[in-house]
Amino acid sequence: MGRIAKEVAGQILSFIGFIGVAVTCGIPMWRVTSYIGANIVTGQIIWDGLWMNCVMQSTGQMQCKLNESVMRLSPDLQAARALVIISLIFGFIGFVISFIGAKCTGCLKNESSRAKVVIISGCFIIVSAVLILIPVCWSAAVSITDFQNPLTIETQRREIGASIYIGWASAAFLLIGGIVLTTSCPPQKQMYGYPGYPPAPVYPYAGPQYGPVYVPPSNRSYTGTASYVPNKPYAAPSAYAPAQYR
């Protein structure tokens, strides 16, 4: 029961992290630029994402435009596109493989094979966490550097968007879920005789069967009339004359 609970907990954490990575990839809030001019009517909020940019006016009107050219993006966002997609692929593969090797499913009969599959799924999920953590931290470092740069004009100062925080949380969920899955498997070799492990298997004997053998009685019978004569005759012992003692 303990192993099943650990596997289910790891799968739930991995699924939450996978959904968070998908949200991080989709919403255009990697960088947020807020500009409030002298008149509140000129206030604008600009959202920069991986796939589109959105501009929200102070009047509530929003306009979004797709980023059709990858070269117009900054280097960190260009790398983030590829790394986030790869992270989604690794997370999805690891999450699906975890069901194949789970103890509550009957896809694999061998206990050692199940353990290996669960370990592989946990490794895939950990790799997914690392892949989403790299672009999120890179983009956050670029945003902080540009914001603190005195040469950056006020209208171009960028702050960390909600996608960065969601990416950090998703990486944490994926990392914890992958570690739980990799540590929930049993040892590869069965240890017989210890508590919690099955007894040693009993194999049937397939060799020849042995039983009593019947021997028929011999036709010869002992009569007791024969006499034994030695080959070499022995002389009879001489008579013993007792000595006289006084």
JSON list of C-alpha atoms in Angstrom, two decimals:
[
{"chain": "A", "resi": 1, "resn": "MET", "atom": "CA", "xyz": [0.00, 0.00, 0.00]},
{"chain": "A", "resi": 2, "resn": "GLY", "atom": "CA", "xyz": [2.90, 2.36, 0.70]},
{"chain": "A", "resi": 3, "resn": "ARG", "atom": "CA", "xyz": [4.34, 1.96, -2.78]},
{"chain": "A", "resi": 4, "resn": "ILE", "atom": "CA", "xyz": [0.95, 2.58, -4.42]},
{"chain": "A", "resi": 5, "resn": "ALA", "atom": "CA", "xyz": [0.45, 5.75, -2.36]},
{"chain": "A", "resi": 6, "resn": "LYS", "atom": "CA", "xyz": [3.89, 7.06, -3.34]},
{"chain": "A", "resi": 7, "resn": "GLU", "atom": "CA", "xyz": [3.29, 6.35, -7.01]},
{"chain": "A", "resi": 8, "resn": "VAL", "atom": "CA", "xyz": [-0.11, 8.07, -6.97]},
{"chain": "A", "resi": 9, "resn": "ALA", "atom": "CA", "xyz": [1.35, 11.08, -5.15]},
{"chain": "A", "resi": 10, "resn": "GLY", "atom": "CA", "xyz": [4.16, 11.33, -7.68]},
{"chain": "A", "resi": 11, "resn": "GLN", "atom": "CA", "xyz": [1.73, 11.11, -10.59]},
{"chain": "A", "resi": 12, "resn": "ILE", "atom": "CA", "xyz": [-0.51, 13.82, -9.12]},
{"chain": "A", "resi": 13, "resn": "LEU", "atom": "CA", "xyz": [2.43, 16.18, -8.54]},
{"chain": "A", "resi": 14, "resn": "SER", "atom": "CA", "xyz": [3.75, 15.49, -12.04]},
{"chain": "A", "resi": 15, "resn": "PHE", "atom": "CA", "xyz": [0.35, 16.17, -13.59]},
{"chain": "A", "resi": 16, "resn": "ILE", "atom": "CA", "xyz": [0.05, 19.50, -11.76]},
{"chain": "A", "resi": 17, "resn": "GLY", "atom": "CA", "xyz": [3.52, 20.47, -12.94]},
{"chain": "A", "resi": 18, "resn": "PHE", "atom": "CA", "xyz": [2.72, 19.44, -16.51]},
{"chain": "A", "resi": 19, "resn": "ILE", "atom": "CA", "xyz": [-0.43, 21.63, -16.54]},
{"chain": "A", "resi": 20, "resn": "GLY", "atom": "CA", "xyz": [1.62, 24.50, -15.13]},
{"chain": "A", "resi": 21, "resn": "VAL", "atom": "CA", "xyz": [4.18, 24.18, -17.93]},
{"chain": "A", "resi": 22, "resn": "ALA", "atom": "CA", "xyz": [1.37, 24.25, -20.49]},
{"chain": "A", "resi": 23, "resn": "VAL", "atom": "CA", "xyz": [-0.04, 27.42, -18.91]},
{"chain": "A", "resi": 24, "resn": "THR", "atom": "CA", "xyz": [3.41, 29.00, -18.84]},
{"chain": "A", "resi": 25, "resn": "CYS", "atom": "CA", "xyz": [3.83, 28.25, -22.52]},
{"chain": "A", "resi": 26, "resn": "GLY", "atom": "CA", "xyz": [0.44, 29.61, -23.51]},
{"chain": "A", "resi": 27, "resn": "ILE", "atom": "CA", "xyz": [-0.24, 32.85, -21.65]},
{"chain": "A", "resi": 28, "resn": "PRO", "atom": "CA", "xyz": [1.60, 35.97, -22.94]},
{"chain": "A", "resi": 29, "resn": "MET", "atom": "CA", "xyz": [2.83, 37.23, -19.59]},
{"chain": "A", "resi": 30, "resn": "TRP", "atom": "CA", "xyz": [6.54, 36.51, -19.54]},
{"chain": "A", "resi": 31, "resn": "ARG", "atom": "CA", "xyz": [7.30, 40.21, -19.31]},
{"chain": "A", "resi": 32, "resn": "VAL", "atom": "CA", "xyz": [4.95, 42.98, -18.24]},
{"chain": "A", "resi": 33, "resn": "THR", "atom": "CA", "xyz": [5.56, 46.65, -19.07]},
{"chain": "A", "resi": 34, "resn": "SER", "atom": "CA", "xyz": [3.47, 49.18, -17.22]},
{"chain": "A", "resi": 35, "resn": "TYR", "atom": "CA", "xyz": [3.52, 52.82, -18.37]},
{"chain": "A", "resi": 36, "resn": "ILE", "atom": "CA", "xyz": [1.40, 55.51, -16.79]},
{"chain": "A", "resi": 37, "resn": "GLY", "atom": "CA", "xyz": [1.93, 58.89, -18.43]},
{"chain": "A", "resi": 38, "resn": "ALA", "atom": "CA", "xyz": [1.05, 62.32, -17.16]},
{"chain": "A", "resi": 39, "resn": "ASN", "atom": "CA", "xyz": [-2.57, 61.66, -18.10]},
{"chain": "A", "resi": 40, "resn": "ILE", "atom": "CA", "xyz": [-4.18, 58.42, -16.94]},
{"chain": "A", "resi": 41, "resn": "VAL", "atom": "CA", "xyz": [-5.82, 58.12, -20.33]},
{"chain": "A", "resi": 42, "resn": "THR", "atom": "CA", "xyz": [-2.43, 57.36, -21.88]},
{"chain": "A", "resi": 43, "resn": "GLY", "atom": "CA", "xyz": [-1.78, 54.43, -19.52]},
{"chain": "A", "resi": 44, "resn": "GLN", "atom": "CA", "xyz": [-0.78, 51.20, -21.24]},
{"chain": "A", "resi": 45, "resn": "ILE", "atom": "CA", "xyz": [0.05, 47.66, -20.08]},
{"chain": "A", "resi": 46, "resn": "ILE", "atom": "CA", "xyz": [2.14, 45.57, -22.48]},
{"chain": "A", "resi": 47, "resn": "TRP", "atom": "CA", "xyz": [2.39, 41.83, -22.16]},
{"chain": "A", "resi": 48, "resn": "ASP", "atom": "CA", "xyz": [5.23, 39.98, -23.90]},
{"chain": "A", "resi": 49, "resn": "GLY", "atom": "CA", "xyz": [4.87, 36.23, -24.44]},
{"chain": "A", "resi": 50, "resn": "LEU", "atom": "CA", "xyz": [6.39, 33.45, -26.45]},
{"chain": "A", "resi": 51, "resn": "TRP", "atom": "CA", "xyz": [3.74, 33.44, -29.15]},
{"chain": "A", "resi": 52, "resn": "MET", "atom": "CA", "xyz": [2.01, 36.85, -28.98]},
{"chain": "A", "resi": 53, "resn": "ASN", "atom": "CA", "xyz": [2.19, 40.35, -27.58]},
{"chain": "A", "resi": 54, "resn": "CYS", "atom": "CA", "xyz": [-0.80, 42.11, -26.04]},
{"chain": "A", "resi": 55, "resn": "VAL", "atom": "CA", "xyz": [-1.43, 45.79, -25.30]},
{"chain": "A", "resi": 56, "resn": "MET", "atom": "CA", "xyz": [-4.14, 46.80, -22.84]},
{"chain": "A", "resi": 57, "resn": "GLN", "atom": "CA", "xyz": [-5.28, 50.41, -22.78]},
{"chain": "A", "resi": 58, "resn": "SER", "atom": "CA", "xyz": [-6.51, 52.18, -19.68]},
{"chain": "A", "resi": 59, "resn": "THR", "atom": "CA", "xyz": [-9.96, 52.20, -21.25]},
{"chain": "A", "resi": 60, "resn": "GLY", "atom": "CA", "xyz": [-10.09, 48.37, -21.07]},
{"chain": "A", "resi": 61, "resn": "GLN", "atom": "CA", "xyz": [-9.45, 47.73, -24.76]},
{"chain": "A", "resi": 62, "resn": "MET", "atom": "CA", "xyz": [-6.94, 44.96, -25.51]},
{"chain": "A", "resi": 63, "resn": "GLN", "atom": "CA", "xyz": [-5.14, 44.19, -28.75]},
{"chain": "A", "resi": 64, "resn": "CYS", "atom": "CA", "xyz": [-3.01, 41.07, -29.29]},
{"chain": "A", "resi": 65, "resn": "LYS", "atom": "CA", "xyz": [-0.68, 40.28, -32.15]},
{"chain": "A", "resi": 66, "resn": "LEU", "atom": "CA", "xyz": [1.02, 36.98, -32.95]},
{"chain": "A", "resi": 67, "resn": "ASN", "atom": "CA", "xyz": [4.80, 36.87, -33.14]},
{"chain": "A", "resi": 68, "resn": "GLU", "atom": "CA", "xyz": [5.16, 35.55, -36.65]},
{"chain": "A", "resi": 69, "resn": "SER", "atom": "CA", "xyz": [8.90, 36.14, -36.81]},
{"chain": "A", "resi": 70, "resn": "VAL", "atom": "CA", "xyz": [11.14, 34.37, -34.31]},
{"chain": "A", "resi": 71, "resn": "MET", "atom": "CA", "xyz": [14.06, 36.70, -35.04]},
{"chain": "A", "resi": 72, "resn": "ARG", "atom": "CA", "xyz": [12.17, 39.66, -33.57]},
{"chain": "A", "resi": 73, "resn": "LEU", "atom": "CA", "xyz": [12.17, 38.03, -30.15]},
{"chain": "A", "resi": 74, "resn": "SER", "atom": "CA", "xyz": [14.97, 38.47, -27.66]},
{"chain": "A", "resi": 75, "resn": "PRO", "atom": "CA", "xyz": [17.50, 35.60, -27.37]},
{"chain": "A", "resi": 76, "resn": "ASP", "atom": "CA", "xyz": [16.06, 34.37, -24.07]},
{"chain": "A", "resi": 77, "resn": "LEU", "atom": "CA", "xyz": [12.54, 34.12, -25.49]},
{"chain": "A", "resi": 78, "resn": "GLN", "atom": "CA", "xyz": [13.82, 32.39, -28.61]},
{"chain": "A", "resi": 79, "resn": "ALA", "atom": "CA", "xyz": [15.46, 29.72, -26.47]},
{"chain": "A", "resi": 80, "resn": "ALA", "atom": "CA", "xyz": [12.40, 29.58, -24.23]},
{"chain": "A", "resi": 81, "resn": "ARG", "atom": "CA", "xyz": [10.22, 28.54, -27.17]},
{"chain": "A", "resi": 82, "resn": "ALA", "atom": "CA", "xyz": [12.26, 25.43, -27.85]},
{"chain": "A", "resi": 83, "resn": "LEU", "atom": "CA", "xyz": [12.96, 24.50, -24.23]},
{"chain": "A", "resi": 84, "resn": "VAL", "atom": "CA", "xyz": [9.34, 24.82, -23.13]},
{"chain": "A", "resi": 85, "resn": "ILE", "atom": "CA", "xyz": [8.12, 22.62, -25.99]},
{"chain": "A", "resi": 86, "resn": "ILE", "atom": "CA", "xyz": [10.75, 19.99, -25.20]},
{"chain": "A", "resi": 87, "resn": "SER", "atom": "CA", "xyz": [9.80, 20.18, -21.53]},
{"chain": "A", "resi": 88, "resn": "LEU", "atom": "CA", "xyz": [6.17, 19.49, -22.42]},
{"chain": "A", "resi": 89, "resn": "ILE", "atom": "CA", "xyz": [7.18, 16.48, -24.51]},
{"chain": "A", "resi": 90, "resn": "PHE", "atom": "CA", "xyz": [9.36, 14.98, -21.77]},
{"chain": "A", "resi": 91, "resn": "GLY", "atom": "CA", "xyz": [6.73, 15.62, -19.11]},
{"chain": "A", "resi": 92, "resn": "PHE", "atom": "CA", "xyz": [3.98, 14.01, -21.17]},
{"chain": "A", "resi": 93, "resn": "ILE", "atom": "CA", "xyz": [6.09, 10.93, -21.96]},
{"chain": "A", "resi": 94, "resn": "GLY", "atom": "CA", "xyz": [7.12, 10.49, -18.34]},
{"chain": "A", "resi": 95, "resn": "PHE", "atom": "CA", "xyz": [3.54, 10.89, -17.10]},
{"chain": "A", "resi": 96, "resn": "VAL", "atom": "CA", "xyz": [2.24, 8.27, -19.54]},
{"chain": "A", "resi": 97, "resn": "ILE", "atom": "CA", "xyz": [5.06, 5.80, -18.82]},
{"chain": "A", "resi": 98, "resn": "SER", "atom": "CA", "xyz": [4.37, 6.04, -15.09]},
{"chain": "A", "resi": 99, "resn": "PHE", "atom": "CA", "xyz": [0.98, 4.38, -15.65]},
{"chain": "A", "resi": 100, "resn": "ILE", "atom": "CA", "xyz": [2.59, 1.47, -17.50]},
{"chain": "A", "resi": 101, "resn": "GLY", "atom": "CA", "xyz": [4.86, 0.57, -14.58]},
{"chain": "A", "resi": 102, "resn": "ALA", "atom": "CA", "xyz": [2.46, 1.45, -11.77]},
{"chain": "A", "resi": 103, "resn": "LYS", "atom": "CA", "xyz": [1.71, -1.30, -9.26]},
{"chain": "A", "resi": 104, "resn": "CYS", "atom": "CA", "xyz": [-2.04, -0.67, -9.49]},
{"chain": "A", "resi": 105, "resn": "THR", "atom": "CA", "xyz": [-2.08, -1.53, -13.21]},
{"chain": "A", "resi": 106, "resn": "GLY", "atom": "CA", "xyz": [-1.55, -4.91, -14.84]},
{"chain": "A", "resi": 107, "resn": "CYS", "atom": "CA", "xyz": [0.40, -3.87, -17.94]},
{"chain": "A", "resi": 108, "resn": "LEU", "atom": "CA", "xyz": [3.58, -5.60, -16.76]},
{"chain": "A", "resi": 109, "resn": "LYS", "atom": "CA", "xyz": [3.68, -8.81, -14.75]},
{"chain": "A", "resi": 110, "resn": "ASN", "atom": "CA", "xyz": [7.35, -8.80, -13.78]},
{"chain": "A", "resi": 111, "resn": "GLU", "atom": "CA", "xyz": [8.07, -6.78, -10.64]},
{"chain": "A", "resi": 112, "resn": "SER", "atom": "CA", "xyz": [11.58, -5.86, -11.79]},
{"chain": "A", "resi": 113, "resn": "SER", "atom": "CA", "xyz": [10.29, -4.52, -15.12]},
{"chain": "A", "resi": 114, "resn": "ARG", "atom": "CA", "xyz": [7.73, -2.35, -13.32]},
{"chain": "A", "resi": 115, "resn": "ALA", "atom": "CA", "xyz": [10.44, -0.86, -11.14]},
{"chain": "A", "resi": 116, "resn": "LYS", "atom": "CA", "xyz": [12.60, 0.00, -14.14]},
{"chain": "A", "resi": 117, "resn": "VAL", "atom": "CA", "xyz": [9.69, 1.64, -15.98]},
{"chain": "A", "resi": 118, "resn": "VAL", "atom": "CA", "xyz": [8.81, 3.78, -12.94]},
{"chain": "A", "resi": 119, "resn": "ILE", "atom": "CA", "xyz": [12.44, 4.88, -12.61]},
{"chain": "A", "resi": 120, "resn": "ILE", "atom": "CA", "xyz": [12.54, 5.86, -16.30]},
{"chain": "A", "resi": 121, "resn": "SER", "atom": "CA", "xyz": [9.30, 7.86, -15.96]},
{"chain": "A", "resi": 122, "resn": "GLY", "atom": "CA", "xyz": [10.69, 9.71, -12.94]},
{"chain": "A", "resi": 123, "resn": "CYS", "atom": "CA", "xyz": [13.87, 10.56, -14.84]},
{"chain": "A", "resi": 124, "resn": "PHE", "atom": "CA", "xyz": [11.84, 11.95, -17.76]},
{"chain": "A", "resi": 125, "resn": "ILE", "atom": "CA", "xyz": [9.85, 14.15, -15.38]},
{"chain": "A", "resi": 126, "resn": "ILE", "atom": "CA", "xyz": [13.00, 15.44, -13.67]},
{"chain": "A", "resi": 127, "resn": "VAL", "atom": "CA", "xyz": [14.46, 16.34, -17.07]},
{"chain": "A", "resi": 128, "resn": "SER", "atom": "CA", "xyz": [11.22, 18.18, -17.86]},
{"chain": "A", "resi": 129, "resn": "ALA", "atom": "CA", "xyz": [11.59, 20.20, -14.64]},
{"chain": "A", "resi": 130, "resn": "VAL", "atom": "CA", "xyz": [15.15, 21.20, -15.54]},
{"chain": "A", "resi": 131, "resn": "LEU", "atom": "CA", "xyz": [14.13, 22.19, -19.08]},
{"chain": "A", "resi": 132, "resn": "ILE", "atom": "CA", "xyz": [11.38, 24.53, -17.88]},
{"chain": "A", "resi": 133, "resn": "LEU", "atom": "CA", "xyz": [13.58, 25.97, -15.11]},
{"chain": "A", "resi": 134, "resn": "ILE", "atom": "CA", "xyz": [16.32, 27.14, -17.51]},
{"chain": "A", "resi": 135, "resn": "PRO", "atom": "CA", "xyz": [14.27, 29.55, -19.70]},
{"chain": "A", "resi": 136, "resn": "VAL", "atom": "CA", "xyz": [12.24, 30.84, -16.75]},
{"chain": "A", "resi": 137, "resn": "CYS", "atom": "CA", "xyz": [15.33, 31.79, -14.75]},
{"chain": "A", "resi": 138, "resn": "TRP", "atom": "CA", "xyz": [17.03, 33.22, -17.84]},
{"chain": "A", "resi": 139, "resn": "SER", "atom": "CA", "xyz": [14.08, 35.43, -18.72]},
{"chain": "A", "resi": 140, "resn": "ALA", "atom": "CA", "xyz": [13.74, 36.58, -15.10]},
{"chain": "A", "resi": 141, "resn": "ALA", "atom": "CA", "xyz": [17.42, 37.54, -14.99]},
{"chain": "A", "resi": 142, "resn": "VAL", "atom": "CA", "xyz": [17.12, 39.52, -18.25]},
{"chain": "A", "resi": 143, "resn": "SER", "atom": "CA", "xyz": [14.02, 41.35, -17.01]},
{"chain": "A", "resi": 144, "resn": "ILE", "atom": "CA", "xyz": [15.66, 42.32, -13.72]},
{"chain": "A", "resi": 145, "resn": "THR", "atom": "CA", "xyz": [18.83, 43.47, -15.48]},
{"chain": "A", "resi": 146, "resn": "ASP", "atom": "CA", "xyz": [16.91, 45.65, -17.96]},
{"chain": "A", "resi": 147, "resn": "PHE", "atom": "CA", "xyz": [14.74, 47.12, -15.23]},
{"chain": "A", "resi": 148, "resn": "GLN", "atom": "CA", "xyz": [17.74, 48.15, -13.11]},
{"chain": "A", "resi": 149, "resn": "ASN", "atom": "CA", "xyz": [19.67, 49.52, -16.07]},
{"chain": "A", "resi": 150, "resn": "PRO", "atom": "CA", "xyz": [19.70, 53.33, -15.81]},
{"chain": "A", "resi": 151, "resn": "LEU", "atom": "CA", "xyz": [19.98, 53.65, -19.58]},
{"chain": "A", "resi": 152, "resn": "THR", "atom": "CA", "xyz": [16.61, 51.99, -20.11]},
{"chain": "A", "resi": 153, "resn": "ILE", "atom": "CA", "xyz": [13.85, 54.55, -20.69]},
{"chain": "A", "resi": 154, "resn": "GLU", "atom": "CA", "xyz": [10.77, 54.51, -18.50]},
{"chain": "A", "resi": 155, "resn": "THR", "atom": "CA", "xyz": [8.44, 53.21, -21.18]},
{"chain": "A", "resi": 156, "resn": "GLN", "atom": "CA", "xyz": [10.61, 50.14, -21.81]},
{"chain": "A", "resi": 157, "resn": "ARG", "atom": "CA", "xyz": [11.18, 48.96, -18.26]},
{"chain": "A", "resi": 158, "resn": "ARG", "atom": "CA", "xyz": [9.96, 45.40, -17.94]},
{"chain": "A", "resi": 159, "resn": "GLU", "atom": "CA", "xyz": [8.83, 43.53, -14.88]},
{"chain": "A", "resi": 160, "resn": "ILE", "atom": "CA", "xyz": [8.56, 39.80, -14.21]},
{"chain": "A", "resi": 161, "resn": "GLY", "atom": "CA", "xyz": [5.24, 38.47, -15.48]},
{"chain": "A", "resi": 162, "resn": "ALA", "atom": "CA", "xyz": [2.95, 35.80, -14.08]},
{"chain": "A", "resi": 163, "resn": "SER", "atom": "CA", "xyz": [4.32, 33.16, -16.45]},
{"chain": "A", "resi": 164, "resn": "ILE", "atom": "CA", "xyz": [7.68, 33.28, -14.70]},
{"chain": "A", "resi": 165, "resn": "TYR", "atom": "CA", "xyz": [6.14, 32.54, -11.29]},
{"chain": "A", "resi": 166, "resn": "ILE", "atom": "CA", "xyz": [3.97, 29.78, -12.72]},
{"chain": "A", "resi": 167, "resn": "GLY", "atom": "CA", "xyz": [7.06, 28.28, -14.38]},
{"chain": "A", "resi": 168, "resn": "TRP", "atom": "CA", "xyz": [8.95, 28.23, -11.08]},
{"chain": "A", "resi": 169, "resn": "ALA", "atom": "CA", "xyz": [6.06, 26.52, -9.32]},
{"chain": "A", "resi": 170, "resn": "SER", "atom": "CA", "xyz": [5.68, 24.02, -12.18]},
{"chain": "A", "resi": 171, "resn": "ALA", "atom": "CA", "xyz": [9.37, 23.13, -12.03]},
{"chain": "A", "resi": 172, "resn": "ALA", "atom": "CA", "xyz": [9.08, 22.51, -8.29]},
{"chain": "A", "resi": 173, "resn": "PHE", "atom": "CA", "xyz": [6.06, 20.22, -8.74]},
{"chain": "A", "resi": 174, "resn": "LEU", "atom": "CA", "xyz": [7.76, 18.29, -11.54]},
{"chain": "A", "resi": 175, "resn": "LEU", "atom": "CA", "xyz": [10.99, 17.91, -9.61]},
{"chain": "A", "resi": 176, "resn": "ILE", "atom": "CA", "xyz": [9.25, 16.64, -6.46]},
{"chain": "A", "resi": 177, "resn": "GLY", "atom": "CA", "xyz": [7.01, 14.32, -8.49]},
{"chain": "A", "resi": 178, "resn": "GLY", "atom": "CA", "xyz": [9.95, 12.86, -10.39]},
{"chain": "A", "resi": 179, "resn": "ILE", "atom": "CA", "xyz": [11.92, 12.24, -7.19]},
{"chain": "A", "resi": 180, "resn": "VAL", "atom": "CA", "xyz": [8.92, 10.53, -5.58]},
{"chain": "A", "resi": 181, "resn": "LEU", "atom": "CA", "xyz": [8.50, 8.24, -8.59]},
{"chain": "A", "resi": 182, "resn": "THR", "atom": "CA", "xyz": [12.17, 7.28, -8.76]},
{"chain": "A", "resi": 183, "resn": "THR", "atom": "CA", "xyz": [12.26, 6.41, -5.05]},
{"chain": "A", "resi": 184, "resn": "SER", "atom": "CA", "xyz": [8.98, 4.46, -4.94]},
{"chain": "A", "resi": 185, "resn": "CYS", "atom": "CA", "xyz": [10.30, 1.34, -6.71]},
{"chain": "A", "resi": 186, "resn": "PRO", "atom": "CA", "xyz": [11.34, -1.83, -4.81]},
{"chain": "A", "resi": 187, "resn": "PRO", "atom": "CA", "xyz": [14.83, -3.39, -4.97]},
{"chain": "A", "resi": 188, "resn": "GLN", "atom": "CA", "xyz": [15.69, -5.17, -8.17]},
{"chain": "A", "resi": 189, "resn": "LYS", "atom": "CA", "xyz": [16.51, -8.53, -6.49]},
{"chain": "A", "resi": 190, "resn": "GLN", "atom": "CA", "xyz": [13.95, -10.23, -4.31]},
{"chain": "A", "resi": 191, "resn": "MET", "atom": "CA", "xyz": [15.13, -10.84, -0.75]},
{"chain": "A", "resi": 192, "resn": "TYR", "atom": "CA", "xyz": [13.49, -13.99, 0.53]},
{"chain": "A", "resi": 193, "resn": "GLY", "atom": "CA", "xyz": [12.91, -14.52, 4.23]},
{"chain": "A", "resi": 194, "resn": "TYR", "atom": "CA", "xyz": [12.66, -10.83, 5.21]},
{"chain": "A", "resi": 195, "resn": "PRO", "atom": "CA", "xyz": [9.40, -9.25, 6.39]},
{"chain": "A", "resi": 196, "resn": "GLY", "atom": "CA", "xyz": [7.41, -7.77, 3.56]},
{"chain": "A", "resi": 197, "resn": "TYR", "atom": "CA", "xyz": [8.89, -10.01, 0.86]},
{"chain": "A", "resi": 198, "resn": "PRO", "atom": "CA", "xyz": [7.32, -13.19, -0.54]},
{"chain": "A", "resi": 199, "resn": "PRO", "atom": "CA", "xyz": [8.74, -16.60, 0.41]},
{"chain": "A", "resi": 200, "resn": "ALA", "atom": "CA", "xyz": [11.14, -18.42, -1.85]},
{"chain": "A", "resi": 201, "resn": "PRO", "atom": "CA", "xyz": [9.47, -20.12, -4.82]},
{"chain": "A", "resi": 202, "resn": "VAL", "atom": "CA", "xyz": [9.02, -23.89, -4.73]},
{"chain": "A", "resi": 203, "resn": "TYR", "atom": "CA", "xyz": [9.75, -25.67, -7.99]},
{"chain": "A", "resi": 204, "resn": "PRO", "atom": "CA", "xyz": [8.36, -29.19, -8.70]},
{"chain": "A", "resi": 205, "resn": "TYR", "atom": "CA", "xyz": [10.84, -32.08, -9.14]},
{"chain": "A", "resi": 206, "resn": "ALA", "atom": "CA", "xyz": [10.81, -33.30, -12.73]},
{"chain": "A", "resi": 207, "resn": "GLY", "atom": "CA", "xyz": [13.47, -36.03, -12.41]},
{"chain": "A", "resi": 208, "resn": "PRO", "atom": "CA", "xyz": [13.04, -39.81, -12.37]},
{"chain": "A", "resi": 209, "resn": "GLN", "atom": "CA", "xyz": [10.85, -41.33, -9.68]},
{"chain": "A", "resi": 210, "resn": "TYR", "atom": "CA", "xyz": [12.36, -43.99, -7.38]},
{"chain": "A", "resi": 211, "resn": "GLY", "atom": "CA", "xyz": [10.45, -46.83, -5.66]},
{"chain": "A", "resi": 212, "resn": "PRO", "atom": "CA", "xyz": [10.90, -50.32, -4.20]},
{"chain": "A", "resi": 213, "resn": "VAL", "atom": "CA", "xyz": [12.27, -52.97, -6.58]},
{"chain": "A", "resi": 214, "resn": "TYR", "atom": "CA", "xyz": [10.89, -56.56, -6.42]},
{"chain": "A", "resi": 215, "resn": "VAL", "atom": "CA", "xyz": [13.52, -59.32, -6.64]},
{"chain": "A", "resi": 216, "resn": "PRO", "atom": "CA", "xyz": [12.19, -62.86, -7.28]},
{"chain": "A", "resi": 217, "resn": "PRO", "atom": "CA", "xyz": [13.36, -65.54, -4.82]},
{"chain": "A", "resi": 218, "resn": "SER", "atom": "CA", "xyz": [16.24, -67.85, -5.85]},
{"chain": "A", "resi": 219, "resn": "ASN", "atom": "CA", "xyz": [15.55, -71.50, -6.76]},
{"chain": "A", "resi": 220, "resn": "ARG", "atom": "CA", "xyz": [18.48, -72.71, -4.69]},
{"chain": "A", "resi": 221, "resn": "SER", "atom": "CA", "xyz": [17.79, -73.67, -1.13]},
{"chain": "A", "resi": 222, "resn": "TYR", "atom": "CA", "xyz": [20.27, -74.40, 1.64]},
{"chain": "A", "resi": 223, "resn": "THR", "atom": "CA", "xyz": [20.08, -78.01, 2.90]},
{"chain": "A", "resi": 224, "resn": "GLY", "atom": "CA", "xyz": [22.88, -78.01, 5.41]},
{"chain": "A", "resi": 225, "resn": "THR", "atom": "CA", "xyz": [24.36, -81.41, 4.29]},
{"chain": "A", "resi": 226, "resn": "ALA", "atom": "CA", "xyz": [27.55, -80.10, 2.77]},
{"chain": "A", "resi": 227, "resn": "SER", "atom": "CA", "xyz": [30.79, -80.31, 4.70]},
{"chain": "A", "resi": 228, "resn": "TYR", "atom": "CA", "xyz": [33.73, -78.00, 4.65]},
{"chain": "A", "resi": 229, "resn": "VAL", "atom": "CA", "xyz": [37.14, -79.50, 4.02]},
{"chain": "A", "resi": 230, "resn": "PRO", "atom": "CA", "xyz": [40.16, -77.18, 4.05]},
{"chain": "A", "resi": 231, "resn": "ASN", "atom": "CA", "xyz": [42.59, -77.41, 1.19]},
{"chain": "A", "resi": 232, "resn": "LYS", "atom": "CA", "xyz": [45.62, -77.78, 3.50]},
{"chain": "A", "resi": 233, "resn": "PRO", "atom": "CA", "xyz": [45.30, -80.34, 6.28]},
{"chain": "A", "resi": 234, "resn": "TYR", "atom": "CA", "xyz": [46.34, -79.31, 9.76]},
{"chain": "A", "resi": 235, "resn": "ALA", "atom": "CA", "xyz": [47.97, -81.64, 12.28]},
{"chain": "A", "resi": 236, "resn": "ALA", "atom": "CA", "xyz": [46.09, -82.45, 15.42]},
{"chain": "A", "resi": 237, "resn": "PRO", "atom": "CA", "xyz": [47.50, -80.76, 18.51]},
{"chain": "A", "resi": 238, "resn": "SER", "atom": "CA", "xyz": [49.53, -82.87, 20.91]},
{"chain": "A", "resi": 239, "resn": "ALA", "atom": "CA", "xyz": [48.10, -83.85, 24.22]},
{"chain": "A", "resi": 240, "resn": "TYR", "atom": "CA", "xyz": [48.93, -81.55, 27.10]},
{"chain": "A", "resi": 241, "resn": "ALA", "atom": "CA", "xyz": [50.38, -83.16, 30.18]},
{"chain": "A", "resi": 242, "resn": "PRO", "atom": "CA", "xyz": [49.91, -81.00, 33.20]},
{"chain": "A", "resi": 243, "resn": "ALA", "atom": "CA", "xyz": [53.04, -80.52, 35.31]},
{"chain": "A", "resi": 244, "resn": "GLN", "atom": "CA", "xyz": [53.20, -81.65, 38.83]},
{"chain": "A", "resi": 245, "resn": "TYR", "atom": "CA", "xyz": [53.61, -78.91, 41.41]},
{"chain": "A", "resi": 246, "resn": "ARG", "atom": "CA", "xyz": [54.81, -79.50, 44.88]}
]
